[in-house]
Short mmCIF file of C-alpha atoms in Angstrom, two decimals:
data_model
loop_
_atom_site.label_atom_id
_atom_site.label_comp_id
_atom_site.label_asym_id
_atom_site.label_seq_id
_atom_site.Cartn_x
_atom_site.Cartn_y
_atom_site.Cartn_z
CA UNK A 110 23.67 17.14 43.07
CA UNK A 111 24.07 17.08 46.76
CA UNK A 112 20.94 18.23 48.69
CA UNK A 113 22.64 19.69 51.60
CA UNK A 114 25.92 21.08 52.27
CA UNK A 115 27.55 23.05 55.74
CA UNK A 116 28.99 26.68 55.17
CA UNK A 117 31.90 26.74 56.99
CA UNK A 118 31.19 30.31 58.42
CA UNK A 119 28.67 31.87 60.74
CA UNK A 120 29.02 35.37 58.74
CA UNK A 121 25.07 36.13 58.41
CA UNK A 122 26.19 38.39 55.07
CA UNK A 123 27.94 35.47 53.44
CA UNK A 124 25.32 32.86 54.48
CA UNK A 125 22.71 35.07 52.40
CA UNK A 126 24.98 35.54 49.51
CA UNK A 127 25.63 31.48 49.03
CA UNK A 128 22.16 30.47 50.07
CA UNK A 129 20.72 32.87 47.27
CA UNK A 130 23.58 31.59 44.76
CA UNK A 131 23.01 27.85 45.54
CA UNK A 132 19.24 28.13 45.50
CA UNK A 133 18.67 27.44 42.07
CA UNK A 134 20.31 24.04 42.23
CA UNK A 135 18.22 23.27 45.09
CA UNK A 136 20.89 22.91 47.67
CA UNK A 137 20.45 23.90 50.86
CA UNK A 138 23.03 25.77 52.74
CA UNK A 139 23.47 25.18 56.54
CA UNK A 140 25.75 27.41 58.74
CA UNK A 141 28.02 25.67 60.93
CA UNK A 142 26.87 26.94 63.67
CA UNK A 143 23.52 25.49 63.67
CA UNK A 144 25.34 22.18 63.57
CA UNK A 145 27.64 23.34 66.48
CA UNK A 146 30.55 23.26 64.61
CA UNK A 147 33.17 25.89 66.40
CA UNK A 148 34.82 28.40 64.73
CA UNK A 149 38.18 26.94 62.65
CA UNK A 150 41.51 28.76 63.35
CA UNK A 151 42.96 30.46 60.23
CA UNK A 152 46.54 29.98 60.90
CA UNK A 153 47.61 30.56 57.30
CA UNK A 154 49.03 33.65 55.29
CA UNK A 155 47.09 32.39 52.08
CA UNK A 156 43.23 32.62 51.15
CA UNK A 157 43.52 29.20 50.01
CA UNK A 158 44.97 27.05 52.81
CA UNK A 159 42.41 28.84 55.04
CA UNK A 160 39.17 27.79 53.07
CA UNK A 161 40.79 24.17 52.51
CA UNK A 162 41.31 23.92 56.60
CA UNK A 163 38.05 25.35 57.17
CA UNK A 164 36.16 23.09 54.93
CA UNK A 165 37.45 20.04 56.41
CA UNK A 166 37.11 21.32 59.49
CA UNK A 167 33.47 21.56 58.93
CA UNK A 168 33.13 18.43 57.25
CA UNK A 169 35.17 16.21 59.38
CA UNK A 170 32.64 17.53 62.35
CA UNK A 171 29.19 17.13 60.75
CA UNK A 172 30.10 14.06 57.97
CA UNK A 173 28.38 16.55 55.50
CA UNK A 174 30.03 17.72 52.16
CA UNK A 175 30.94 21.36 53.37
CA UNK A 176 31.98 24.73 51.65
CA UNK A 177 34.25 27.31 52.70
CA UNK A 178 35.39 30.44 51.26
CA UNK A 179 38.46 32.59 52.72
CA UNK A 180 38.22 36.27 50.99
CA UNK A 181 39.39 39.64 52.04
CA UNK A 182 40.21 42.96 50.56
CA UNK A 183 43.81 43.56 49.18
CA UNK A 184 44.77 47.28 48.77
CA UNK A 185 47.94 47.63 46.31
CA UNK A 186 49.57 50.65 48.44
CA UNK A 187 49.29 48.08 51.49
CA UNK A 188 51.25 45.31 49.52
CA UNK A 189 48.10 43.49 49.40
CA UNK A 190 47.06 44.10 53.02
CA UNK A 191 44.82 43.44 55.00
CA UNK A 192 44.31 40.20 52.56
CA UNK A 193 43.82 37.26 55.18
CA UNK A 194 43.48 39.47 57.98
CA UNK A 195 40.62 41.62 56.67
CA UNK A 196 38.03 40.55 58.97
CA UNK A 197 40.57 41.16 62.18
CA UNK A 198 42.26 43.93 60.65
CA UNK A 199 41.48 46.16 63.71
CA UNK A 200 42.01 43.46 66.38
CA UNK A 201 39.84 41.59 68.57
CA UNK A 202 36.49 41.94 68.57
CA UNK A 203 35.77 41.83 65.19
CA UNK A 204 34.39 44.94 64.00
CA UNK A 205 33.27 46.42 60.40
CA UNK A 206 33.37 49.74 61.48
CA UNK A 207 36.66 49.63 63.41
CA UNK A 208 38.20 47.77 60.56
CA UNK A 209 37.19 50.19 58.05
CA UNK A 210 38.52 53.44 60.05
CA UNK A 211 41.61 51.66 60.39
CA UNK A 212 42.26 50.86 56.61
CA UNK A 213 41.32 54.57 55.87
CA UNK A 214 43.90 55.75 58.46
CA UNK A 215 46.69 53.48 56.96
CA UNK A 216 45.72 55.17 53.64
CA UNK A 217 46.21 58.87 54.69
CA UNK A 218 48.47 60.45 52.24
CA UNK A 219 48.17 57.58 49.42
CA UNK A 220 46.92 58.65 45.90
CA UNK A 221 47.06 54.88 44.98
CA UNK A 222 43.85 53.90 46.09
CA UNK A 223 43.60 50.73 43.70
CA UNK A 224 42.53 47.67 45.86
CA UNK A 225 40.50 44.44 45.05
CA UNK A 226 38.16 41.90 47.21
CA UNK A 227 39.86 38.38 46.72
CA UNK A 228 37.92 35.12 47.39
CA UNK A 229 38.88 31.52 47.43
CA UNK A 230 36.10 28.83 47.94
CA UNK A 231 36.58 25.41 48.47
CA UNK A 232 34.18 22.46 48.20
CA UNK A 233 34.94 19.02 49.49
CA UNK A 234 32.56 16.02 49.33
CA UNK A 235 34.00 14.82 52.72
CA UNK A 236 37.03 15.98 55.23
CA UNK A 237 39.31 13.47 53.15
CA UNK A 238 38.26 14.76 49.75
CA UNK A 239 41.57 13.84 47.50
CA UNK A 240 40.19 16.72 45.07
CA UNK A 241 38.42 19.52 46.87
CA UNK A 242 36.83 21.75 44.21
CA UNK A 243 38.58 24.99 44.05
CA UNK A 244 37.42 28.21 42.53
CA UNK A 245 38.72 32.09 42.90
CA UNK A 246 37.42 35.73 41.81
CA UNK A 247 38.70 39.25 42.09
CA UNK A 248 36.66 42.18 42.04
CA UNK A 249 38.31 45.33 41.47
CA UNK A 250 37.85 48.96 42.44
CA UNK A 251 39.41 51.72 44.61
CA UNK A 252 39.08 52.76 48.78
CA UNK A 253 37.19 55.92 49.29
CA UNK A 254 37.43 57.68 52.27
CA UNK A 255 34.23 58.54 52.34
CA UNK A 256 31.52 55.28 53.41
CA UNK A 257 28.57 55.20 50.77
CA UNK A 258 25.64 53.30 50.83
CA UNK A 259 23.56 50.83 53.68
CA UNK A 260 24.05 47.63 51.75
CA UNK A 261 26.45 44.65 51.76
CA UNK A 262 28.91 44.42 54.79
CA UNK A 263 32.61 44.37 55.56
CA UNK A 264 34.46 47.05 53.59
CA UNK A 265 31.62 47.38 50.87
CA UNK A 266 30.42 51.32 52.01
CA UNK A 267 34.51 52.13 51.27
CA UNK A 268 34.87 50.04 47.91
CA UNK A 269 34.27 52.36 45.13
CA UNK A 270 33.62 50.42 41.64
CA UNK A 271 34.33 53.16 39.00
CA UNK A 272 32.66 50.88 36.23
CA UNK A 273 29.37 51.16 38.33
CA UNK A 274 29.85 54.86 39.87
CA UNK A 275 28.58 53.94 43.15
CA UNK A 276 30.47 51.53 46.18
CA UNK A 277 29.71 48.09 46.76
CA UNK A 278 27.19 48.75 49.38
CA UNK A 279 25.04 50.86 46.60
CA UNK A 280 24.74 47.95 44.51
CA UNK A 281 21.53 45.93 44.26
CA UNK A 282 22.02 42.74 46.29
CA UNK A 283 21.30 40.35 43.07
CA UNK A 284 23.94 42.55 40.80
CA UNK A 285 26.38 42.30 43.44
CA UNK A 286 25.90 38.77 43.97
CA UNK A 287 26.47 38.48 39.98
CA UNK A 288 29.63 40.65 39.46
CA UNK A 289 31.21 40.17 43.05
CA UNK A 290 34.57 37.89 43.87
CA UNK A 291 32.39 35.65 45.70
CA UNK A 292 29.91 36.12 42.73
CA UNK A 293 32.56 35.30 39.98
CA UNK A 294 34.34 32.44 42.61
CA UNK A 295 30.66 30.61 43.10
CA UNK A 296 29.71 30.56 39.56
CA UNK A 297 33.14 29.23 38.11
CA UNK A 298 32.29 26.61 41.53
CA UNK A 299 29.14 25.89 39.99
CA UNK A 300 30.59 25.11 36.75
CA UNK A 301 32.75 22.60 38.16
CA UNK A 302 29.83 21.03 40.21
CA UNK A 303 27.81 20.64 37.15
CA UNK A 304 30.68 19.34 34.96
CA UNK A 305 30.68 16.48 37.59
CA UNK A 306 27.07 15.68 37.63
CA UNK A 307 27.38 15.36 33.68
#
């Protein structure tokens, strides 16, 4: 099992979640910023292509294994948008508050509030890894106008989970890590990693 990997992200929320998920395996997760890796362009229209681009970029610069995710919220009434544009839905500079306000504005008058968070994780052992490990996960809920809860990040305060009768921002972090799109993708990726080690 690898001891270190670069997380191809500078998102503090993602770093915290991935570090917690990988800690039991003894893997140290290093954010790319600490190794002076500049942010990678995300020019693609799919989560998978963007995640692969980011992982290869971080691995090429650091010489270490690298993991990247591309994730976002997809809304049924908006044809799957904001999708890969989730982090910049309201434009630059990135702002969770403006993104949420923009999403709520786009959904005014819509009765269908069904939405899902989607995550693709890609792990490359080296920049030219011919067989990247790929896993994904989806987490279903609905968008609500009123923000609920102070936890999480991104769209979490507006992402209501009928099964839990609360928003993603109201779930305890440990529970969120188990059931979220990122948690599901991570569990699938861990299973693939463990299969390679056995």
